[in-house]
Tab-separated table of C-alpha atoms in Angstrom:
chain	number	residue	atom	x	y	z
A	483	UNK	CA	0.000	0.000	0.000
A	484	UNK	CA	1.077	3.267	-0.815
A	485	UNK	CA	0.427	5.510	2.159
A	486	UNK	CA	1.321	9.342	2.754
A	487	UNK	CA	1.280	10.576	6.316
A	488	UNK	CA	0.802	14.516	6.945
A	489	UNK	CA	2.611	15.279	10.003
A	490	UNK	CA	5.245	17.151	12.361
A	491	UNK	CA	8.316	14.932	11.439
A	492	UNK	CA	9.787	16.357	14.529
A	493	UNK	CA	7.291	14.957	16.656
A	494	UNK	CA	8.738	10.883	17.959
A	495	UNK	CA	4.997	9.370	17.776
A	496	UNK	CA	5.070	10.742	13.729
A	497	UNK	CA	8.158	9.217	13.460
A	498	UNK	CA	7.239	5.461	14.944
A	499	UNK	CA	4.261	5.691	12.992
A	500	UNK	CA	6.055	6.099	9.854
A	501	UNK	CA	8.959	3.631	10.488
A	502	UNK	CA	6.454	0.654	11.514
A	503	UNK	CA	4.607	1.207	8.807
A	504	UNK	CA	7.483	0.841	6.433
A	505	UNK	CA	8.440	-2.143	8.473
A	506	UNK	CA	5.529	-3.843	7.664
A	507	UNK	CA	6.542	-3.427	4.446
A	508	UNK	CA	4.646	-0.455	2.933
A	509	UNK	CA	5.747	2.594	0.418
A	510	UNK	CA	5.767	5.147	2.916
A	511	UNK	CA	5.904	9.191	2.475
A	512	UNK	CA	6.414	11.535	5.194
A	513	UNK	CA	5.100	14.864	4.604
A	514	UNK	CA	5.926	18.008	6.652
A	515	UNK	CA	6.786	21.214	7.467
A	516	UNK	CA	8.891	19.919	10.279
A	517	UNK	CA	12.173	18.586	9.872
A	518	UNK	CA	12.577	14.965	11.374
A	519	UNK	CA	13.711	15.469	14.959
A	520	UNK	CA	15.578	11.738	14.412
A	521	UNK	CA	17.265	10.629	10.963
A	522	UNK	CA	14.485	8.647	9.057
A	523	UNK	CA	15.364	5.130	7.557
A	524	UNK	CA	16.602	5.071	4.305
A	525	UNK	CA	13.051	3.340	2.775
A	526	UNK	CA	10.621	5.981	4.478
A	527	UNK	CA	10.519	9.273	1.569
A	528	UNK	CA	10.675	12.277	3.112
A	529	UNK	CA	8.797	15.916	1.358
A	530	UNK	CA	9.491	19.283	3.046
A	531	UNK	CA	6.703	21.614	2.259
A	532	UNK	CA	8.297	25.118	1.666
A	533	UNK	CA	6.599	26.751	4.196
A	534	UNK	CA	7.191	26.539	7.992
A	535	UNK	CA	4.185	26.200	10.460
A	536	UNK	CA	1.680	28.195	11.277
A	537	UNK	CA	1.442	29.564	8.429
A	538	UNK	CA	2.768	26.619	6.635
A	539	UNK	CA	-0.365	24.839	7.225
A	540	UNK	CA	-2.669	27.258	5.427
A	541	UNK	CA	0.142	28.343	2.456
A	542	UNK	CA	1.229	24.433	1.655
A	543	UNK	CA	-2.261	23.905	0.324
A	544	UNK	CA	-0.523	23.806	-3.298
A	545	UNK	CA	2.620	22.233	-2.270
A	546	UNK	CA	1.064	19.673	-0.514
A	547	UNK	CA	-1.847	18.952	-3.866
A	548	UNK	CA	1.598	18.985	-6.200
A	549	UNK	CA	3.004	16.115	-3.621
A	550	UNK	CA	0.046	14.080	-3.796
A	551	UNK	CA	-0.382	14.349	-7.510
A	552	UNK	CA	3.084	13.112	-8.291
A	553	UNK	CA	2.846	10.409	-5.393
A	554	UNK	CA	-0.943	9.104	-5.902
A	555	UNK	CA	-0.999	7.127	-2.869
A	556	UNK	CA	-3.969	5.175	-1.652
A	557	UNK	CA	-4.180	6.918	1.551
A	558	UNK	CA	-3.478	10.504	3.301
A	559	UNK	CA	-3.349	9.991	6.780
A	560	UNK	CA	-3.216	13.386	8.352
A	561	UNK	CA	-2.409	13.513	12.115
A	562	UNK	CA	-3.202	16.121	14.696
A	563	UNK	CA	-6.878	17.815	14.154
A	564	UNK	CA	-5.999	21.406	14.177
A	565	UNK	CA	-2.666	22.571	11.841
A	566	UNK	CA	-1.928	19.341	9.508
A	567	UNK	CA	-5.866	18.447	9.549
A	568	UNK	CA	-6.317	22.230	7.911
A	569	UNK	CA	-3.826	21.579	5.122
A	570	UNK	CA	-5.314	17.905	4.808
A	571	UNK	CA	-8.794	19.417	4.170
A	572	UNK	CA	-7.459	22.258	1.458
A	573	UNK	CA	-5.671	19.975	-0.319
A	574	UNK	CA	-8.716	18.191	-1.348
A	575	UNK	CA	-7.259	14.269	-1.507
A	576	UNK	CA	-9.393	11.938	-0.366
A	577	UNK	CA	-9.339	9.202	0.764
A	578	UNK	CA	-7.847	10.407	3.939
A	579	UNK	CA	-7.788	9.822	7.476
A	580	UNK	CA	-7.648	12.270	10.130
A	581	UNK	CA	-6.076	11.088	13.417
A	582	UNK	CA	-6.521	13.190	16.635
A	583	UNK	CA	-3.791	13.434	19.271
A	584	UNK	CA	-4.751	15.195	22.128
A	585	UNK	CA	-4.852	18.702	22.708
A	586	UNK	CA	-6.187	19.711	19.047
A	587	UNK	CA	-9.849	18.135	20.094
A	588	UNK	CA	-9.820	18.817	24.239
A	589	UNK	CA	-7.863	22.316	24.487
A	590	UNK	CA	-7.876	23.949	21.085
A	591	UNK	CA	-12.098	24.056	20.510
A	592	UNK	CA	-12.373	25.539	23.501
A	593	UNK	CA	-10.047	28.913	22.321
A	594	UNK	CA	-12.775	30.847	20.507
A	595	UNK	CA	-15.571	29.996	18.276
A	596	UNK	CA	-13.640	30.015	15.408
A	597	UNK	CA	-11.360	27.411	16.824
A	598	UNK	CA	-14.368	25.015	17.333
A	599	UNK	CA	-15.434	25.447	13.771
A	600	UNK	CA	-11.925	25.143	12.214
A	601	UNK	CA	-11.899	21.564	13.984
A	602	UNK	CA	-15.439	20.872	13.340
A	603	UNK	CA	-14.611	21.544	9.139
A	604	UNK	CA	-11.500	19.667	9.154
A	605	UNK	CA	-13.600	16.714	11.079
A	606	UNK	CA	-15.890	16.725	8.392
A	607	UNK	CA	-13.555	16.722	5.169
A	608	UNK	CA	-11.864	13.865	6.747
A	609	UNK	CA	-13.523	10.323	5.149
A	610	UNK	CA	-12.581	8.747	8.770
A	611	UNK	CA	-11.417	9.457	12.115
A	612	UNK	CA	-8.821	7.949	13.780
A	613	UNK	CA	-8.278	7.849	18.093
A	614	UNK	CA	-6.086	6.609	20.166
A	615	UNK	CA	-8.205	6.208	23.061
A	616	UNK	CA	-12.317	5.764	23.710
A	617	UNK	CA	-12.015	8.710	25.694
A	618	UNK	CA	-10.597	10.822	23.152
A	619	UNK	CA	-13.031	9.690	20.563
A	620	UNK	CA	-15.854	10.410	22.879
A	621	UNK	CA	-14.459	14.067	23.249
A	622	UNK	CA	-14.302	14.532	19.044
A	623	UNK	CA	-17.276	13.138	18.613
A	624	UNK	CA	-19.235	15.555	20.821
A	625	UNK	CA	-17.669	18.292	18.232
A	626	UNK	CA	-18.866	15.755	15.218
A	627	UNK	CA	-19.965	12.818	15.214
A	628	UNK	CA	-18.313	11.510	12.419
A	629	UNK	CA	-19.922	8.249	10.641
A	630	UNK	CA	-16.506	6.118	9.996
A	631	UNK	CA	-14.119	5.874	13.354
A	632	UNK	CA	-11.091	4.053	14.475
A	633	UNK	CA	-9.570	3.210	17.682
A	634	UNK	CA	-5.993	3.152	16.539
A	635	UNK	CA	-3.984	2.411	20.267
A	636	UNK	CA	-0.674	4.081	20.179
A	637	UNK	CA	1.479	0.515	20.681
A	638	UNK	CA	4.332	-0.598	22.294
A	639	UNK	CA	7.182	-2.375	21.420
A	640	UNK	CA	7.186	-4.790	24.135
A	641	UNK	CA	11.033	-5.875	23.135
A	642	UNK	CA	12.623	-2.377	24.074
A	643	UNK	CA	10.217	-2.020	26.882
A	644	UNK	CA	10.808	-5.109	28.756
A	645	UNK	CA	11.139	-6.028	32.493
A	646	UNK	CA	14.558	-5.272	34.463
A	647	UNK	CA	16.109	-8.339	36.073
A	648	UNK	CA	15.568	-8.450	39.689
A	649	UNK	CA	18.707	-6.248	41.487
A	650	UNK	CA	19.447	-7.011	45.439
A	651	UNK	CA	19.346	-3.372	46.459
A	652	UNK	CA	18.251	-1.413	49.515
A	653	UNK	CA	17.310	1.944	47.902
A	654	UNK	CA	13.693	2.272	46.420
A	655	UNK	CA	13.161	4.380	43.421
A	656	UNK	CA	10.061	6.357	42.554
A	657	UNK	CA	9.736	7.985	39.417
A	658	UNK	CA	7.943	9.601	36.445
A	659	UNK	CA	9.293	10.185	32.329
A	660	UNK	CA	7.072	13.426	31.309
A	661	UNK	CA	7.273	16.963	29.902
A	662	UNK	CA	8.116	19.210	33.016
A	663	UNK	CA	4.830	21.121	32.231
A	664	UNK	CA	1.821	22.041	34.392
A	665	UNK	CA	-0.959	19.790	33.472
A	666	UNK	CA	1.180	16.786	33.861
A	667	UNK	CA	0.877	17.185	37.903
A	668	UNK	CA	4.863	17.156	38.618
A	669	UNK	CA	4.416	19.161	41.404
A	670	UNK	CA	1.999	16.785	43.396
A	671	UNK	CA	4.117	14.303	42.687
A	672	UNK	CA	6.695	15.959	44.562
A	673	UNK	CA	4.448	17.123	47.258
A	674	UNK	CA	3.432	13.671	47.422
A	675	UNK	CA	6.741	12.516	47.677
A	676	UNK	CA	7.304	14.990	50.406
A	677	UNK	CA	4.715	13.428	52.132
A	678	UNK	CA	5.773	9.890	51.679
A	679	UNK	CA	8.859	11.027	53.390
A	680	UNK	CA	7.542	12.378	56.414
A	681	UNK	CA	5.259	9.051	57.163
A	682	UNK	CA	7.805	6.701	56.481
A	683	UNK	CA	10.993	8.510	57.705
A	684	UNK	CA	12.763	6.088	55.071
A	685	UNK	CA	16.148	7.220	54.103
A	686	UNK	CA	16.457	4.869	50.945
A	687	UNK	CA	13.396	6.245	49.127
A	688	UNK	CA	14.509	8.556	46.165
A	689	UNK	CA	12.674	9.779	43.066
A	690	UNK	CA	13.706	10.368	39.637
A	691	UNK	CA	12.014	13.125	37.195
A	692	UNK	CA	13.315	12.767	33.687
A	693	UNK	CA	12.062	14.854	30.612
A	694	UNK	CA	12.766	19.068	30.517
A	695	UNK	CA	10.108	21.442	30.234
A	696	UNK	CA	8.613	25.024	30.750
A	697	UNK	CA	8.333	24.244	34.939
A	698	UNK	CA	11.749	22.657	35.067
A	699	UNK	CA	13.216	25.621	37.727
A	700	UNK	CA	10.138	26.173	39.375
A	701	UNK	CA	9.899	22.161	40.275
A	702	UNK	CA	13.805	22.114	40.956
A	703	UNK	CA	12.660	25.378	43.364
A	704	UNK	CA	10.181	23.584	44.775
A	705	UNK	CA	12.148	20.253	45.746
A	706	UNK	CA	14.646	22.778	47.504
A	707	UNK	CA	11.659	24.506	49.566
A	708	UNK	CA	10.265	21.445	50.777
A	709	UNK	CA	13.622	20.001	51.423
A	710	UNK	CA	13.993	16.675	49.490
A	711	UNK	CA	15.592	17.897	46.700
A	712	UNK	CA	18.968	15.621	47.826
A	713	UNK	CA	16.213	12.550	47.137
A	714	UNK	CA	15.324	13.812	44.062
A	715	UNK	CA	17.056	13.395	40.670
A	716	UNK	CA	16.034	15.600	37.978
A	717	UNK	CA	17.465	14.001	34.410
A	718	UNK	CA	16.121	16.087	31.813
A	719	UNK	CA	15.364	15.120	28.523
A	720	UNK	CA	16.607	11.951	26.893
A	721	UNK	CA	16.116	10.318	23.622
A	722	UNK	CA	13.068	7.975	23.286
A	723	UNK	CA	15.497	4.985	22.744
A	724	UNK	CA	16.868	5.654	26.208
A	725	UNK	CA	13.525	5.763	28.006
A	726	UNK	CA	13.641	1.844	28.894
A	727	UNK	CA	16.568	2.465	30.454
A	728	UNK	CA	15.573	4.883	32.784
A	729	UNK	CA	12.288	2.788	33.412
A	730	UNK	CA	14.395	-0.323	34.542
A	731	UNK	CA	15.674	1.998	37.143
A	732	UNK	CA	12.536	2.299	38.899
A	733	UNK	CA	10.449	0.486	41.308
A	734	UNK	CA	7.252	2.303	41.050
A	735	UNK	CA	6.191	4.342	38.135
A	736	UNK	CA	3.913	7.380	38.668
A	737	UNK	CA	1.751	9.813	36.144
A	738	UNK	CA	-0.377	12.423	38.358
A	739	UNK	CA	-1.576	14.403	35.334
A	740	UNK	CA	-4.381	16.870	36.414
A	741	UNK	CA	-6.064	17.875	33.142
A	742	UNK	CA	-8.004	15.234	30.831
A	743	UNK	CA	-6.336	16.565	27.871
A	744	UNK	CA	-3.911	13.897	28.741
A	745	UNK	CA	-5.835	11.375	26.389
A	746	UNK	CA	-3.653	8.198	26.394
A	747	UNK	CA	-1.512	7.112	28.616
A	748	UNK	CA	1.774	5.809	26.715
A	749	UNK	CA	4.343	6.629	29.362
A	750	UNK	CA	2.393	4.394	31.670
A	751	UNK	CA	2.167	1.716	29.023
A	752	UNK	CA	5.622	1.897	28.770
A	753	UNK	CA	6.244	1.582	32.670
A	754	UNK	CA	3.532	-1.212	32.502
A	755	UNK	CA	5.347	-3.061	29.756
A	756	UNK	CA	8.845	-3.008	32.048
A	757	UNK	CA	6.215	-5.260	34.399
A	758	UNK	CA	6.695	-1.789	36.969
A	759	UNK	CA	3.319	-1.202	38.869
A	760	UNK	CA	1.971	2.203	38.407
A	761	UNK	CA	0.178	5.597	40.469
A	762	UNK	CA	-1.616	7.254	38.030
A	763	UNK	CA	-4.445	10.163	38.545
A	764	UNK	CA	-8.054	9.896	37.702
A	765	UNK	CA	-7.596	11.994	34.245
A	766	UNK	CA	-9.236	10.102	31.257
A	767	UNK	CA	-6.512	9.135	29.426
A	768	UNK	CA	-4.810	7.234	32.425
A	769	UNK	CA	-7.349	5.220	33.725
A	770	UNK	CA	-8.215	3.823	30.233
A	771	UNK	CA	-5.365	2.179	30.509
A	772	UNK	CA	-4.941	1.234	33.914
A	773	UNK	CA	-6.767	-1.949	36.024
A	774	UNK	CA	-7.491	-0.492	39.265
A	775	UNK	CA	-5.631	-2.566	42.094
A	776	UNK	CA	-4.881	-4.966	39.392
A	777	UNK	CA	-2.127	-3.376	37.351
A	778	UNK	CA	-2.048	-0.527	39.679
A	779	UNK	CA	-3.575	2.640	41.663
A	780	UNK	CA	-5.788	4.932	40.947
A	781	UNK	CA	-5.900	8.078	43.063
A	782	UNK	CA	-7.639	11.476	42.711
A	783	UNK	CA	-6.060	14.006	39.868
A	784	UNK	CA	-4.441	16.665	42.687
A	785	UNK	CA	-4.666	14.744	45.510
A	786	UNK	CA	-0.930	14.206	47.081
A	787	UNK	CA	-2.323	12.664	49.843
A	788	UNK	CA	-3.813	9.680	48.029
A	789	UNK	CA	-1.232	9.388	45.929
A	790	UNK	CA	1.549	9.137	48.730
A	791	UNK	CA	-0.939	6.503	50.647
A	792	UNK	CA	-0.884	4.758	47.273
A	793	UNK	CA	2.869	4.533	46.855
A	794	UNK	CA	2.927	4.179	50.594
A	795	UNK	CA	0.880	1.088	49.436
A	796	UNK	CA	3.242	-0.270	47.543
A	797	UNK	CA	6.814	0.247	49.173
A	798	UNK	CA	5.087	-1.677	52.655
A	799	UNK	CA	3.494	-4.630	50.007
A	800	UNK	CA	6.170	-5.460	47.491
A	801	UNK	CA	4.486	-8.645	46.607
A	802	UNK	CA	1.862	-6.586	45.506
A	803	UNK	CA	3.392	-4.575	43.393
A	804	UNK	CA	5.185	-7.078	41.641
A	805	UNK	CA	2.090	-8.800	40.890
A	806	UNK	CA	0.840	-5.135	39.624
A	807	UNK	CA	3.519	-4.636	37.488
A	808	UNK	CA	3.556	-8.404	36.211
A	809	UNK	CA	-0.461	-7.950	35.315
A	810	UNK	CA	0.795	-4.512	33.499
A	811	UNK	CA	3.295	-6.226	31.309
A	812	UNK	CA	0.509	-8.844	30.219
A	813	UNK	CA	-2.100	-6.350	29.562
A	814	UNK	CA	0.323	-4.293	27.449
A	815	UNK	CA	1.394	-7.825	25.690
A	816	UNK	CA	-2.569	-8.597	25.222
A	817	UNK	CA	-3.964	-5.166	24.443
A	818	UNK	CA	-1.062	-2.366	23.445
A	819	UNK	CA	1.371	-4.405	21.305
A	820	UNK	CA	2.900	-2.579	18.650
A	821	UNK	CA	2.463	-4.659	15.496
A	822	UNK	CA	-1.366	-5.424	17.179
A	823	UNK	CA	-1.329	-0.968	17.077
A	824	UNK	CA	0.357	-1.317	13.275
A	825	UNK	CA	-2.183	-4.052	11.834
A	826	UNK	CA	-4.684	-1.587	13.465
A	827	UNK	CA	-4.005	1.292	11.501
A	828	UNK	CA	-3.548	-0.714	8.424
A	829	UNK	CA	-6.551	-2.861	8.182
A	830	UNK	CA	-8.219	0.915	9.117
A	831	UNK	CA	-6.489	2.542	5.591
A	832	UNK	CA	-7.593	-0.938	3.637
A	833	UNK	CA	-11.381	-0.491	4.516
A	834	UNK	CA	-10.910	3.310	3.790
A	835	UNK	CA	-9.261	2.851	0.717
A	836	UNK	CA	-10.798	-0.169	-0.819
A	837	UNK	CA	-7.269	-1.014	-1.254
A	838	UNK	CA	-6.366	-4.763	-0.324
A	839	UNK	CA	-2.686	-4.943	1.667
């Protein structure tokens, strides 16, 4: 199949779309106004349109019809509702499929009027939409309720992600791989940690933050004020290939987002999928994925005192979470899989496209 995906190149979920399709052997062509964050492989055609975003994704319209023309491929899959779904609509291909992310369906509608109806337009060019969560489809839907949807999970590859083997250690490590931003809830987890602390009086507990963001400072400020910051490890950013890594580190794994717009959880997935049990908050996105008291603990989005009884939980039962984290890896293995994710999204562009693999 010959597919052409509309997307920031410089975003890594574009760019493990793109390579697993080619790996499952389809003519794949990357189309952007991005430049790929990561070097593509060599199979995996790659189009710069001329004109940078924002703008780029109103003034590409011709570009991007030129592109298609010359390529004919059976499929445009545009991703992300608001800026690539606008130059998806005005370039007039069709078939295509228009996947939503996120924040283009929960947090951009809600900026003016016109915002909602840009979405709402770009919804209805699209011949299908494409989700990687119920609860994100629910949320697009209420803006259109489109007649041809997919739930296209954003997989994992279970052999990168992978359980650690067991270390004899005394220290117990806490920790979280996000954006250092404000509606991922880093600073309950470290007032939550805080707490932790002062119940347990344990000098081997330590958590590690890594990923950079806008609230980097003001969370390294406020580890200092509420004096933990020598049990607390703050990595910054690291490539997406080193992420296991830093996962096999950890003990427990914890994601206390506070806003909804968080609309799949793949970090956790991730943790889940290194058999770590998990503390995530009550936001949509998480608890999709998550099997209360089965693969881990739910806890109130905000709430750093349910989420330090929960890892409090946890550090006192360590059978339990090892069967948490065991009952994570299997539901990642039975539900999240990345070639399950890839035959997904491809069986979705056959039935669009009438096109047989």
């Amino acid at each position: 199949m010959k597919i052409a995906v509309l997307s920031a190149a410089s975003a890594v979920h574009t760019l493990r779309w793109v390579h697993g399709l080619a790996s499952m052997g389809h003519q794949v062509t990357l189309i952007s106004c991005h430049k790929p964050s990561e070097t593509l492989n060599p199979e995996i055609r790659f189009e710069k349109l001329p004109v940078p975003a924002p703008w780029g994704y109103y003034l590409n319209s011709a570009s991007l019809k030129k592109i298609l023309g010359n390529l004919e491929p059976d499929i445009l899959n545009a991703h992300y509702a608001s800026g690539y779904g606008t130059l998806a609509r005005l370039s007039g291909f069709s078939p295509k499929l228009l996947s939503v992310w996120g924040s283009d369906v929960y947090d951009f509608p809600r900026k003016s009027r016109l915002h909602r109806s840009l979405i709402i337009k770009n919804l209805q060019a699209a011949d299908a939409i494409a989700s990687t969560s119920h609860c994100m489809l629910d949320v697009t839907n209420n803006l259109y309720q489109h007649k041809r949807t997919y739930i296209t999970p954003f997989g994992i590859d279970t052999e990168s992600f992978s359980p650690k083997l067991p270390a004899a250690r005394d220290k117990i490590i806490i920790g979280t791989v996000k954006t250092l931003a404000y509606k991922y809830g880093i600073d309950t987890l470290l007032e939550a940690f805080y707490i932790l602390l002062e119940r347990t009086k344990d000098n081997q507990l330590y958590l590690e933050i890594t990923g950079d963001g806008p609230d980097r400072m003001k969370l390294e400020q406020q580890a200092k004020q509420l004096g933990i910051a020598d049990r607390v490890c703050f990595y910054g950013r690291v490539n997406h290939a080193d992420v296991p890594e830093k996962l096999r580190r950890l003990d427990i794994y914890a994601a206390l987002s506070r806003l909804d717009s968080e609309s799949f959880g793949v970090a956790i997935l991730e943790a889940s999928a290194c058999a770590l049990p998990v503390v995530v908050s009550d936001v949509d996105g998480l608890k999709e994925v998550v099997r209360h008291m089965e693969t881990g603990i739910i806890v109130r989005k905000e709430s750093a005192e349910e989420a330090a009884g929960a890892l409090e939980t946890l550090i006192n039962d360590r059978e339990l979470g090892k069967r948490m984290g065991l009952s994570g890896r299997d539901n990642v293995e039975e539900n999240y899989a990345w070639k399950s994710s890839l035959e997904k999204m491809i069986n979705a562009y056959g039935e669009i496209s009438g096109v047989n693999r």
